[in-house]
mmCIF file of C-alpha atoms and ligand atoms in Angstrom:
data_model
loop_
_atom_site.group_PDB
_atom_site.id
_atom_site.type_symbol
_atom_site.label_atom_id
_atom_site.label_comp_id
_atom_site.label_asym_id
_atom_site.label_seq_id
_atom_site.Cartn_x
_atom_site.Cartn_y
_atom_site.Cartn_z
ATOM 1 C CA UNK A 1 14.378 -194.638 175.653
ATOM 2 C CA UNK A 2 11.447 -196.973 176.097
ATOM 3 C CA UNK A 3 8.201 -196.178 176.145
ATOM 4 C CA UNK A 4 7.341 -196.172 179.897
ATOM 5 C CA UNK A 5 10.078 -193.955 179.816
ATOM 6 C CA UNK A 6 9.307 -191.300 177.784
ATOM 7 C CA UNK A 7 5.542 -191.276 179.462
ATOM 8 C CA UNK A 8 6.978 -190.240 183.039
ATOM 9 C CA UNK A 9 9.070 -187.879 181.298
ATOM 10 C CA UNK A 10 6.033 -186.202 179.451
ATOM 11 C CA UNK A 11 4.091 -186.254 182.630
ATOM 12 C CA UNK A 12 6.727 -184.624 184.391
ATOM 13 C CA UNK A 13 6.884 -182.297 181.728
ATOM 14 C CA UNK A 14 3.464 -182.123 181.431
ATOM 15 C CA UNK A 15 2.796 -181.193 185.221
ATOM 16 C CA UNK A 16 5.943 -178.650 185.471
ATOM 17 C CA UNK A 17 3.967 -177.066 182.934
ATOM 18 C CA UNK A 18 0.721 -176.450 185.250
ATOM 19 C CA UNK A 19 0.821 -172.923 186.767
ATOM 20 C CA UNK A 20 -2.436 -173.699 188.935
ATOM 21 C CA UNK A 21 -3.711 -176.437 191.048
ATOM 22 C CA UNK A 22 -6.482 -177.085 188.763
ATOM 23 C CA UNK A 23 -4.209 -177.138 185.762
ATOM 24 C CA UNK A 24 -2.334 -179.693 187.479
ATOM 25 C CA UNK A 25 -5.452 -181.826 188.413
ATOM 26 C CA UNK A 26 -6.159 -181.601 184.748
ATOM 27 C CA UNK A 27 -2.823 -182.926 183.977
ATOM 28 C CA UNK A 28 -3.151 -186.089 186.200
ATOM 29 C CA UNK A 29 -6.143 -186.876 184.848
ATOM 30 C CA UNK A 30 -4.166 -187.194 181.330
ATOM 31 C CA UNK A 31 -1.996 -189.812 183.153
ATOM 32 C CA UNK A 32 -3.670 -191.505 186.189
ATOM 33 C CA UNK A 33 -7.242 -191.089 184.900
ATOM 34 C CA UNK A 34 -10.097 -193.643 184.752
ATOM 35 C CA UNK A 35 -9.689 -192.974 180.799
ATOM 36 C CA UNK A 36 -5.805 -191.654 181.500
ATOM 37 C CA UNK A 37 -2.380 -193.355 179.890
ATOM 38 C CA UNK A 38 -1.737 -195.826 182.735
ATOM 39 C CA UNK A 39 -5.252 -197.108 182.840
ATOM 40 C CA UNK A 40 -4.702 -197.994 179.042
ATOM 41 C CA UNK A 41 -1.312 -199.357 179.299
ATOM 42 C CA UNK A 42 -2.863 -201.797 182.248
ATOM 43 C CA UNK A 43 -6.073 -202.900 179.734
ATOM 44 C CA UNK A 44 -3.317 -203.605 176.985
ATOM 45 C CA UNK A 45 -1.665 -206.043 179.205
ATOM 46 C CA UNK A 46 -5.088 -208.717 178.830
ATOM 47 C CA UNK A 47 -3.181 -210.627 176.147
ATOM 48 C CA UNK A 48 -0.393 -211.475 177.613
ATOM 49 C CA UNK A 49 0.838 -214.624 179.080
ATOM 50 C CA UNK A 50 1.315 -214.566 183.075
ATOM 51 C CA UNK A 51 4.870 -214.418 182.718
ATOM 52 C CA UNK A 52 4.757 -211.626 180.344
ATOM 53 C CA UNK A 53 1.783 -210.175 182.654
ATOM 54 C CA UNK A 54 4.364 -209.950 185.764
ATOM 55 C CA UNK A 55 7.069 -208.117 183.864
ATOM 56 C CA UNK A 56 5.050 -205.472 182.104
ATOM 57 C CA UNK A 57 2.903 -204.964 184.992
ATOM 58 C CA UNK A 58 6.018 -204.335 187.477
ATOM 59 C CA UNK A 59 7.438 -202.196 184.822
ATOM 60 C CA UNK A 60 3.790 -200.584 184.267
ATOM 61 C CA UNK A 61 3.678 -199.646 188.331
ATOM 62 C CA UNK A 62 7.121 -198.163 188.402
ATOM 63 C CA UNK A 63 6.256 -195.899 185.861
ATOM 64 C CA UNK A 64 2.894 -195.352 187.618
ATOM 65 C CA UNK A 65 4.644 -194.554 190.783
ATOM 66 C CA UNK A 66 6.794 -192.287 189.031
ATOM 67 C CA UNK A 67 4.474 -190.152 187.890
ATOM 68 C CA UNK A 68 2.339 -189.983 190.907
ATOM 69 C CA UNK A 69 5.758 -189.010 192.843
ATOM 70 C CA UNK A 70 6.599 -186.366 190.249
ATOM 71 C CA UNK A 71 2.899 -185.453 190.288
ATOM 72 C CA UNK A 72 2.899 -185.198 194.763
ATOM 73 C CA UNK A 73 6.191 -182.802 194.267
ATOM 74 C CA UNK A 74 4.261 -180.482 191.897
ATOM 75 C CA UNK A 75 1.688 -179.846 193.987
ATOM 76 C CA UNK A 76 3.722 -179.184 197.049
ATOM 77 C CA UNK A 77 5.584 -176.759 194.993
ATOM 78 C CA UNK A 78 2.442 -175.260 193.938
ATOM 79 C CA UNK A 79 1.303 -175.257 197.106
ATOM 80 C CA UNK A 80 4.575 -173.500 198.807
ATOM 81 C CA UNK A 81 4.153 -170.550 195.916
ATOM 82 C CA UNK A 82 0.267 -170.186 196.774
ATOM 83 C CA UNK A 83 1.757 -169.419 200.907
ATOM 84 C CA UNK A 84 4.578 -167.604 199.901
ATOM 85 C CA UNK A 85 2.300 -164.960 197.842
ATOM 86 C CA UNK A 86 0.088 -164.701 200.595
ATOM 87 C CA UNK A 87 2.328 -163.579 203.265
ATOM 88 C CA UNK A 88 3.966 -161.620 201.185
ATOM 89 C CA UNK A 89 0.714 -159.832 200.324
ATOM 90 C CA UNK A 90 -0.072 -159.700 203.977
ATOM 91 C CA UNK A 91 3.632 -159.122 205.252
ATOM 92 C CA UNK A 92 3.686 -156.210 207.400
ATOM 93 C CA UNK A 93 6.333 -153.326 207.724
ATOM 94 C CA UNK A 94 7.567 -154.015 211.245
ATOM 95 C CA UNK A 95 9.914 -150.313 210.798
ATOM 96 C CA UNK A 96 6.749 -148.309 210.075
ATOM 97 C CA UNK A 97 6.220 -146.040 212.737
ATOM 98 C CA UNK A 98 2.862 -146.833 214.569
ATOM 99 C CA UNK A 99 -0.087 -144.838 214.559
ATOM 100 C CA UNK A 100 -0.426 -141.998 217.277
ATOM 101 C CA UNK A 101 -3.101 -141.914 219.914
ATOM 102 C CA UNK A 102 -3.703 -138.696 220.350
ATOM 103 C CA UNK A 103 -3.257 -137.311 224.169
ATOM 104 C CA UNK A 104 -6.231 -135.382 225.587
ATOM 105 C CA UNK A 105 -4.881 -132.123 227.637
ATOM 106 C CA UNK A 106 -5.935 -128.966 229.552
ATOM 107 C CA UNK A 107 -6.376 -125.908 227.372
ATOM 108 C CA UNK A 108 -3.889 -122.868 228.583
ATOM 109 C CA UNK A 109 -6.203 -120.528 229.675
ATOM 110 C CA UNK A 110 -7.605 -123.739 232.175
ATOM 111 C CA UNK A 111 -4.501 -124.707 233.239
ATOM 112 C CA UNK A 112 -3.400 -121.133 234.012
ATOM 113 C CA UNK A 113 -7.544 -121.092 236.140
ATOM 114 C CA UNK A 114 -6.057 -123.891 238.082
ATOM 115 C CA UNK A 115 -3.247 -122.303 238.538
ATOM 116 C CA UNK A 116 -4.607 -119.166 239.653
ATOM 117 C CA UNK A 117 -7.145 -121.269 242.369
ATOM 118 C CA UNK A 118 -4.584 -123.209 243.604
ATOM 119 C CA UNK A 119 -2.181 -120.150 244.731
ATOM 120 C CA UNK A 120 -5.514 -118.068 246.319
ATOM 121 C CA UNK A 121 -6.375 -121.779 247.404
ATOM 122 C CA UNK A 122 -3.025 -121.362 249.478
ATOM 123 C CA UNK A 123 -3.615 -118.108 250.570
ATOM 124 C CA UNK A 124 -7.010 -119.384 252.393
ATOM 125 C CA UNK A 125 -9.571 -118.455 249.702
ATOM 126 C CA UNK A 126 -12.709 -119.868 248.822
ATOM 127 C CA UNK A 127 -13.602 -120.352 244.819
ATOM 128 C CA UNK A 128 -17.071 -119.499 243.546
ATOM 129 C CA UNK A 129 -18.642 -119.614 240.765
ATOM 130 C CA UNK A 130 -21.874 -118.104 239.135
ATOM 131 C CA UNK A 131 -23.694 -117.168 236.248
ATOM 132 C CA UNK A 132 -22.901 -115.924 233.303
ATOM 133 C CA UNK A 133 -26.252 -114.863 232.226
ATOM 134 C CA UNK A 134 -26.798 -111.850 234.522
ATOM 135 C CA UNK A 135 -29.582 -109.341 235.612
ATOM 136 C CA UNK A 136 -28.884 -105.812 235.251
ATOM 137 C CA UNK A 137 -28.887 -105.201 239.437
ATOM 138 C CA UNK A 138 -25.642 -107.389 239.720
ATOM 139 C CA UNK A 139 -23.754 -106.451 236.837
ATOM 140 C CA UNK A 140 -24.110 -102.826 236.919
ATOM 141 C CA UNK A 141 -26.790 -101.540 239.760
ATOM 142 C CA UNK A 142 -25.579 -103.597 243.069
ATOM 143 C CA UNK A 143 -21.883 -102.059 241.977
ATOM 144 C CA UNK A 144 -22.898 -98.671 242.323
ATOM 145 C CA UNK A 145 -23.414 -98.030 238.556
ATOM 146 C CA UNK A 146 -26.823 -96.682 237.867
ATOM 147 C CA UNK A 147 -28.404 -96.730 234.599
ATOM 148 C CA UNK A 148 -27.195 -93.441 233.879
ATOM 149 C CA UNK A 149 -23.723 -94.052 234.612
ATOM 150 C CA UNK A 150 -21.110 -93.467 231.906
ATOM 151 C CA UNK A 151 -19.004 -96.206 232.549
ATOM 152 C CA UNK A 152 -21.963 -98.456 231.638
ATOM 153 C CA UNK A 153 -20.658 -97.161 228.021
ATOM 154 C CA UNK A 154 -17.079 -99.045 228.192
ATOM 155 C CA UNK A 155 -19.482 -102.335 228.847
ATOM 156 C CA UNK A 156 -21.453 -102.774 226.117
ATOM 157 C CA UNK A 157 -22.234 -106.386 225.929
ATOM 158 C CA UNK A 158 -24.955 -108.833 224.838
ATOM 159 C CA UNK A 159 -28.631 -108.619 225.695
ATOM 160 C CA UNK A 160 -31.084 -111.594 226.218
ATOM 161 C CA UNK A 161 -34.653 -111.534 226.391
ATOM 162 C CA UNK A 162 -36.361 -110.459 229.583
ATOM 163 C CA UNK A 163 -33.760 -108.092 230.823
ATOM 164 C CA UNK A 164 -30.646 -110.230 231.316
ATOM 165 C CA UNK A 165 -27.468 -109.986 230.238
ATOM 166 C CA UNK A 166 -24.386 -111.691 229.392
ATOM 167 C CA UNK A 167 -22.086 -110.166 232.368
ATOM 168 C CA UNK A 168 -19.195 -107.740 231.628
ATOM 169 C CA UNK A 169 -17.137 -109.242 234.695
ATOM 170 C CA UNK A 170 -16.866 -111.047 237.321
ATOM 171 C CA UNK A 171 -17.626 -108.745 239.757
ATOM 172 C CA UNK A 172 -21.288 -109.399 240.153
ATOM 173 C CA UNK A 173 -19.854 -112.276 241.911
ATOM 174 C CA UNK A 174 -18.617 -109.975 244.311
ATOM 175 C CA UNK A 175 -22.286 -109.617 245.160
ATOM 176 C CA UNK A 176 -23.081 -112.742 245.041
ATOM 177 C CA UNK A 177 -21.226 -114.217 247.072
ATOM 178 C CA UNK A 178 -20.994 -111.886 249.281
ATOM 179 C CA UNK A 179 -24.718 -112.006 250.336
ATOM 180 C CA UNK A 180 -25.083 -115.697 250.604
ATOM 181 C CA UNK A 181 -22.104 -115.267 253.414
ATOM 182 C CA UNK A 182 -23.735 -112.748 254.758
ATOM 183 C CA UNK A 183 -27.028 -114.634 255.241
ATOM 184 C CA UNK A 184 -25.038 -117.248 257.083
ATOM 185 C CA UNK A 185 -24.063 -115.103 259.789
ATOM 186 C CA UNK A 186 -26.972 -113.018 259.517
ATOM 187 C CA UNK A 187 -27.951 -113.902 263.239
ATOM 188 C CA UNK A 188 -24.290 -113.376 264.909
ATOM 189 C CA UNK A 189 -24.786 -110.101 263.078
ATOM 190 C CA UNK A 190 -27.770 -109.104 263.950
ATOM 191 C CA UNK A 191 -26.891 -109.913 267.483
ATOM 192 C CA UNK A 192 -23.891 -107.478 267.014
ATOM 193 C CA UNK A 193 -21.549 -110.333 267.036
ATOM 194 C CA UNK A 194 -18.774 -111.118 263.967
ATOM 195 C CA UNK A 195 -18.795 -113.121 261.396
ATOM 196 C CA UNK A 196 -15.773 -114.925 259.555
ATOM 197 C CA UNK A 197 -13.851 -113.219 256.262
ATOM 198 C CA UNK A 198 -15.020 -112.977 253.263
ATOM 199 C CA UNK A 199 -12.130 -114.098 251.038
ATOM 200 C CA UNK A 200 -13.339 -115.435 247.482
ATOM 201 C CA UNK A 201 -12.233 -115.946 244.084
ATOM 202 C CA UNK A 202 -14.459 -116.355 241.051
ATOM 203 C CA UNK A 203 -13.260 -117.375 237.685
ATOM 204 C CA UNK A 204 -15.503 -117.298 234.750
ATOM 205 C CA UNK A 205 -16.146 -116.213 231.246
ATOM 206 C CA UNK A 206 -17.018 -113.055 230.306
ATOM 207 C CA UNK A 207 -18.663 -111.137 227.739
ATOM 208 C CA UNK A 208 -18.126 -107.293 225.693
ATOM 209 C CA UNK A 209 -18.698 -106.138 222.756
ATOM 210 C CA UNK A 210 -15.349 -106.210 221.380
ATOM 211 C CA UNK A 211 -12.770 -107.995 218.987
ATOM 212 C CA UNK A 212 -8.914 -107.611 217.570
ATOM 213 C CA UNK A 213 -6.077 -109.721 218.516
ATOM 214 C CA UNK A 214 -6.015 -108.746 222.256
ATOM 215 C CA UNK A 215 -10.242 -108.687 222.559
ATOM 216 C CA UNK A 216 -12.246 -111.697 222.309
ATOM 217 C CA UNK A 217 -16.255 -110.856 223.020
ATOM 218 C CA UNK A 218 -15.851 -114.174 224.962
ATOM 219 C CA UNK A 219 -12.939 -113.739 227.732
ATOM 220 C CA UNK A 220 -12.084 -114.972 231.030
ATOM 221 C CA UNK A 221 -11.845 -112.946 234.277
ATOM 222 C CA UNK A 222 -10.863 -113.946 237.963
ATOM 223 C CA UNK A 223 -12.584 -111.783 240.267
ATOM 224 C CA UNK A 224 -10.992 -111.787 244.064
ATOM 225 C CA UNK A 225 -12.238 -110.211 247.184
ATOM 226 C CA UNK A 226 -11.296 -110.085 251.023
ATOM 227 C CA UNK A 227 -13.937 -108.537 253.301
ATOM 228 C CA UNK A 228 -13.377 -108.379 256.791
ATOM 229 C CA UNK A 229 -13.239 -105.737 259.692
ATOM 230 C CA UNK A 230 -9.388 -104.995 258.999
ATOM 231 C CA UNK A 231 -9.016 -105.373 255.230
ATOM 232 C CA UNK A 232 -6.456 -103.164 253.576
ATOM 233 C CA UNK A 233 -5.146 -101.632 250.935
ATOM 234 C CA UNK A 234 -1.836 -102.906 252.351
ATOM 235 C CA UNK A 235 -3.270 -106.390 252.166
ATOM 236 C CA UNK A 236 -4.172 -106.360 248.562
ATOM 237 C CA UNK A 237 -0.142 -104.842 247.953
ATOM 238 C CA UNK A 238 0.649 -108.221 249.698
ATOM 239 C CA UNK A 239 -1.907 -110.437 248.492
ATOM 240 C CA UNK A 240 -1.356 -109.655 244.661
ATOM 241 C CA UNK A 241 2.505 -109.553 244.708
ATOM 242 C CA UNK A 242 2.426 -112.916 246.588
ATOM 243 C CA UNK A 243 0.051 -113.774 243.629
ATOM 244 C CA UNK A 244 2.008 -112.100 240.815
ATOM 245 C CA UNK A 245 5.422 -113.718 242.138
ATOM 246 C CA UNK A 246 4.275 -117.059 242.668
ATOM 247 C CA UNK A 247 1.959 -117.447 239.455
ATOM 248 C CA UNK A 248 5.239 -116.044 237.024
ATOM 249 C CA UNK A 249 7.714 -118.209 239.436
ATOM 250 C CA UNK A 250 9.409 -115.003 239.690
ATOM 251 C CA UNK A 251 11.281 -113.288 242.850
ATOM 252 C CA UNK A 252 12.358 -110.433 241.223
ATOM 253 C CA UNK A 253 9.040 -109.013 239.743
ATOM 254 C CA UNK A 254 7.733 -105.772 240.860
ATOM 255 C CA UNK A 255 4.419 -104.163 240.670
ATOM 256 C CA UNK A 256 2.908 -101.251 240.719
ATOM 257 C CA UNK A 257 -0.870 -99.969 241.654
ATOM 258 C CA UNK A 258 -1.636 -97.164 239.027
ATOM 259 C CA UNK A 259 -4.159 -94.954 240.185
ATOM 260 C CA UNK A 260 -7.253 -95.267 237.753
ATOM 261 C CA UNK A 261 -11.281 -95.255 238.103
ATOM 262 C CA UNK A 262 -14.336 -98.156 238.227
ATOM 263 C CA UNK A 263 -17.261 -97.392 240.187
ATOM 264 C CA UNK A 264 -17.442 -99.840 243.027
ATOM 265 C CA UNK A 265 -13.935 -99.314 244.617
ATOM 266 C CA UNK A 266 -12.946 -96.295 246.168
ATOM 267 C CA UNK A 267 -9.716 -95.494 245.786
ATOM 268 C CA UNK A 268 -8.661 -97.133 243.020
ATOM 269 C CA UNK A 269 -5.758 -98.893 240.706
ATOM 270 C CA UNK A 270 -4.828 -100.878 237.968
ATOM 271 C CA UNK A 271 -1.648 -103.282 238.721
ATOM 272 C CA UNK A 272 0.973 -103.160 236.508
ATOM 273 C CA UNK A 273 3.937 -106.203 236.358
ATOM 274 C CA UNK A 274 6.932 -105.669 235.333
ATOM 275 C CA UNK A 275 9.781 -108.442 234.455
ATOM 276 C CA UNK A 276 13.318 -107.819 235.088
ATOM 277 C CA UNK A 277 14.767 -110.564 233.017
ATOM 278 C CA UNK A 278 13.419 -112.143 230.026
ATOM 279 C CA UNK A 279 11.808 -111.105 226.907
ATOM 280 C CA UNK A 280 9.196 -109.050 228.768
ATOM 281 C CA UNK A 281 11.889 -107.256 230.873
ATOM 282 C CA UNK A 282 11.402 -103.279 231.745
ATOM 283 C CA UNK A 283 8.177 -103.176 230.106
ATOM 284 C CA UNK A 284 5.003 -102.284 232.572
ATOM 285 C CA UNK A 285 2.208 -104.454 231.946
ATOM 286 C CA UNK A 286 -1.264 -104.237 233.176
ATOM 287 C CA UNK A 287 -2.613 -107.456 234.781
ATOM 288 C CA UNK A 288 -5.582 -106.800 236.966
ATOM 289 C CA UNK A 289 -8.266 -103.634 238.009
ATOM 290 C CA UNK A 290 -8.216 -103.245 241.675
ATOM 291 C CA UNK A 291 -9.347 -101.163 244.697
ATOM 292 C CA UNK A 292 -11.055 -100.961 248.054
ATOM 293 C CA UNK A 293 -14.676 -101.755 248.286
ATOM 294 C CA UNK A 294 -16.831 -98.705 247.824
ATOM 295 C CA UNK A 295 -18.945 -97.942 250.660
ATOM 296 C CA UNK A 296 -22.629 -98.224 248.790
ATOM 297 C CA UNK A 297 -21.348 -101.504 247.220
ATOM 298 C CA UNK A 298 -20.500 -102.973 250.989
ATOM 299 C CA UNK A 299 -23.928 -101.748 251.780
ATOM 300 C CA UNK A 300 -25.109 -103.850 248.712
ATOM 301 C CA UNK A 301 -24.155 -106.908 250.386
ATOM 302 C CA UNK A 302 -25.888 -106.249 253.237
ATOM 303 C CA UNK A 303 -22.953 -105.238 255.768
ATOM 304 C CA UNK A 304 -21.786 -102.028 257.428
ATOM 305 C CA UNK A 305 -19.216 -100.130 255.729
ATOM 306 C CA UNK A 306 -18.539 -98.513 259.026
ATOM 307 C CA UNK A 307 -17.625 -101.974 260.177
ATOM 308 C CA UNK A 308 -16.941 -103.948 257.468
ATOM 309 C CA UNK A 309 -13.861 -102.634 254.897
ATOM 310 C CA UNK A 310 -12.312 -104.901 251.824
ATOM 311 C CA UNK A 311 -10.676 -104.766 248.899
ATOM 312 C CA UNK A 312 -11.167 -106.229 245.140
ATOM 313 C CA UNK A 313 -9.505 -106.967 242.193
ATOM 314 C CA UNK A 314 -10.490 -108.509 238.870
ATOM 315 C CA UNK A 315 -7.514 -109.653 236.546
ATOM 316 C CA UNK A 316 -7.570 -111.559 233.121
ATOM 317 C CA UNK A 317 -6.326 -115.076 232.921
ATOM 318 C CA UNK A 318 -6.176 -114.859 229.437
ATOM 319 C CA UNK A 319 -3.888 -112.078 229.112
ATOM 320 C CA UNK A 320 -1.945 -113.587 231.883
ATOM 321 C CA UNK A 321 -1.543 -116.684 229.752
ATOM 322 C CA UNK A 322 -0.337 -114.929 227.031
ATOM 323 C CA UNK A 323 2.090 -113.618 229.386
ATOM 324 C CA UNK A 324 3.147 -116.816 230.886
ATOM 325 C CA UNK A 325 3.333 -118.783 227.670
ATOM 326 C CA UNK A 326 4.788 -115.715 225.490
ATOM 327 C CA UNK A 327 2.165 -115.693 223.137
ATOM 328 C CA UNK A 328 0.725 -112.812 221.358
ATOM 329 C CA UNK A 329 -2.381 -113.312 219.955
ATOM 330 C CA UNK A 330 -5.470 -114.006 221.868
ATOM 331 C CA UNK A 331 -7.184 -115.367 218.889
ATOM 332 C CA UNK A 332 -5.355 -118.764 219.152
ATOM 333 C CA UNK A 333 -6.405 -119.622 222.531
ATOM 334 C CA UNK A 334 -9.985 -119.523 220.849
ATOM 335 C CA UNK A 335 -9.503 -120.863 217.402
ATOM 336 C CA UNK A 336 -8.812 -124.580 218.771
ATOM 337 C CA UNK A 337 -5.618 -125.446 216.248
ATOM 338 C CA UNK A 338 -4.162 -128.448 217.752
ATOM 339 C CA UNK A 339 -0.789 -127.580 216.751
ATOM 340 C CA UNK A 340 -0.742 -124.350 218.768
ATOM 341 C CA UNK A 341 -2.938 -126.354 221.476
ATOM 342 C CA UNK A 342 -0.550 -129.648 221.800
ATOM 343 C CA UNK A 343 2.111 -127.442 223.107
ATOM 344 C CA UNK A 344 0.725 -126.981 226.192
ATOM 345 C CA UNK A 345 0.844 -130.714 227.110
HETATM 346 N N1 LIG B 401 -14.527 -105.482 236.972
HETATM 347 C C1 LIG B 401 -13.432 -104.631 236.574
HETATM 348 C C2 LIG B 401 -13.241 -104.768 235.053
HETATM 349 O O1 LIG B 401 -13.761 -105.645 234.472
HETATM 350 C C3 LIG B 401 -12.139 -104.997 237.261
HETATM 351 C C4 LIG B 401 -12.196 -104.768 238.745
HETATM 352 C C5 LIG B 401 -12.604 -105.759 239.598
HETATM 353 C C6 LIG B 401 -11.829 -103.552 239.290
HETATM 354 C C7 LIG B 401 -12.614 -105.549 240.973
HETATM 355 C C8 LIG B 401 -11.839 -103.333 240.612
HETATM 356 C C9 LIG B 401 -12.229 -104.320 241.474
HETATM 357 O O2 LIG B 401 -12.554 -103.965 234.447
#
């Protein structure tokens, strides 16, 4: 092998050798340098004869040429394994499953309140709302339960400064509501004439002193009430099972009005459900207090109970939830776990 030779093989060599662009440029330098190999084989060639000159110098390029094409290929090659480790450092897994965005939705105990407006809503009554920090005349007084009352005892709740209270029920907005309707038409009344119905719902939170896995000291209660100058019992009987029937999408449920006690309705009943398929089936279940509008209390709102007659009822959307959904603890509703909430979407 000649000597030109053997250089482009020990550049190639040389440059198959460099594991880094830099290493290479160092390598090139060795060969095509101001001070490299070639550079000294062209200097040598000064003594020759022109002849001579030609000969060496074609044979002196070739090898040059060579080298810089061996030296061009290492570089791309160098250059294609830099790329390739970068996208495979940045590949991406194309069969990983993406990333959820999480779906806002309605708690159960709201959806069940819209469910509950939307089927009085049907039935032609108005939805009110009202506060849930209370004075003592609309929580207890204005429904006929004087300070001295005992049932006052089965209400003990939470006190704020300056004589309020965090209400019991809902039925203060009985009273409420009542008397802003009642100011409306006070002129037509006055002037012995009529005014329209009174027929109201008001959902809201509620407050008692109480706790266990049916008993939250925070709960929610849907108060209902139909005033008017033909109001009765029989209407509730309708009203509720319409209610009852629509709200558990079932025909077949029956009901029953329990005879039982609250101050500000005279008579009065609890309403029990009860299923007659499903899990629930057989079992009496109590959804709701209920009665007709005690006189004093009809007073209260400013009309004549010798004209004016209603009933009330206040039931528990929570507990009706529970019933809906099947689930037994009240706690959950409450303790915001997104795996018991999520199934509600
Ligand atoms: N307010 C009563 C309670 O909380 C329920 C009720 C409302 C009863 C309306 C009769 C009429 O227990």
């Amino acid at each position: 092998m000649n000597e030109l030779d053997a250089l482009v093989d020990s550049a190639r060599a040389s440059f198959a050798q460099a594991a880094t662009p830099a290493d290479l440029e160092n390598a090139k330098a060795q060969y095509l340098g101001k001070a490299g190999r070639i550079t000294e084989l062209m200097k040598g060639m000064a003594a020759l004869s022109v002849d001579e000159k030609k000969t060496r110098g074609a044979a002196i390029n070739q090898a040059k040429q060579a080298i810089e094409a061996a030296l061009n290929a290492r570089r791309q090659a160098l250059a294609d394994a830099e790329l390739e480790a970068q996208l495979k450092a940045e590949a991406l897994d194309v069969s990983l499953p993406g990333r959820q965005r999480g779906q806002g939705g309605l708690h159960p105990v709201s959806l069940t309140m819209e469910r509950i407006e939307q089927i009085f809503g049907s039935m032609g009554f108005e939805v009110a709302q009202g506060p849930e920090i209370e004075t003592d005349w609309f929580n207890f007084t204005a429904l006929n339960t004087p300070e001295d009352h005992p049932a006052r005892s089965m209400h003990d709740t939470f006190y704020v400064e300056g004589g309020y209270l965090l209400r019991t029920h809902t039925s203060p907005m009985q009273i409420r509501h009542a008397v802003q309707h009642v100011k409306k038409y006070q002129a037509r009344l006055d002037a012995g004439q009529g005014m329209s119905e009174i027929r109201v719902i008001a959902p809201g939170r509620t407050y008692r002193v109480d706790s266990d896995a049916t008993h939250s000291p925070m709960f929610h209660q849907c108060e209902g009430l139909w005033i008017g100058e033909n109001v009765s019992f029989k209407d509730l009987k309708v009203v509720f099972t319409d209610f009852c029937r629509s709200f558990f999408e079932s025909e077949d449920l029956v009901l029953r009005f329990r005879p039982s006690f609250f101050p500000f309705t005279e008579p009065s009943a609890e309403i029990d459900i009860q299923f007659q398929t499903g899990p629930l089936a057989g079992r009496w279940l109590e959804v709701a207090g209920s009665g007709q509008v005690h006189p004093q209390v009809v007073r209260n709102m400013g009309l004549d109970p010798e004209r004016f007659i209603g009933f009330a009822f206040g039931m528990g959307p929570d507990r009706l939830t529970m019933l809906r959904y099947g689930v037994n603890d009240l706690r959950l509703f409450f303790d915001g776990d997104i795996r018991f909430l999520s199934q509600f979407q």
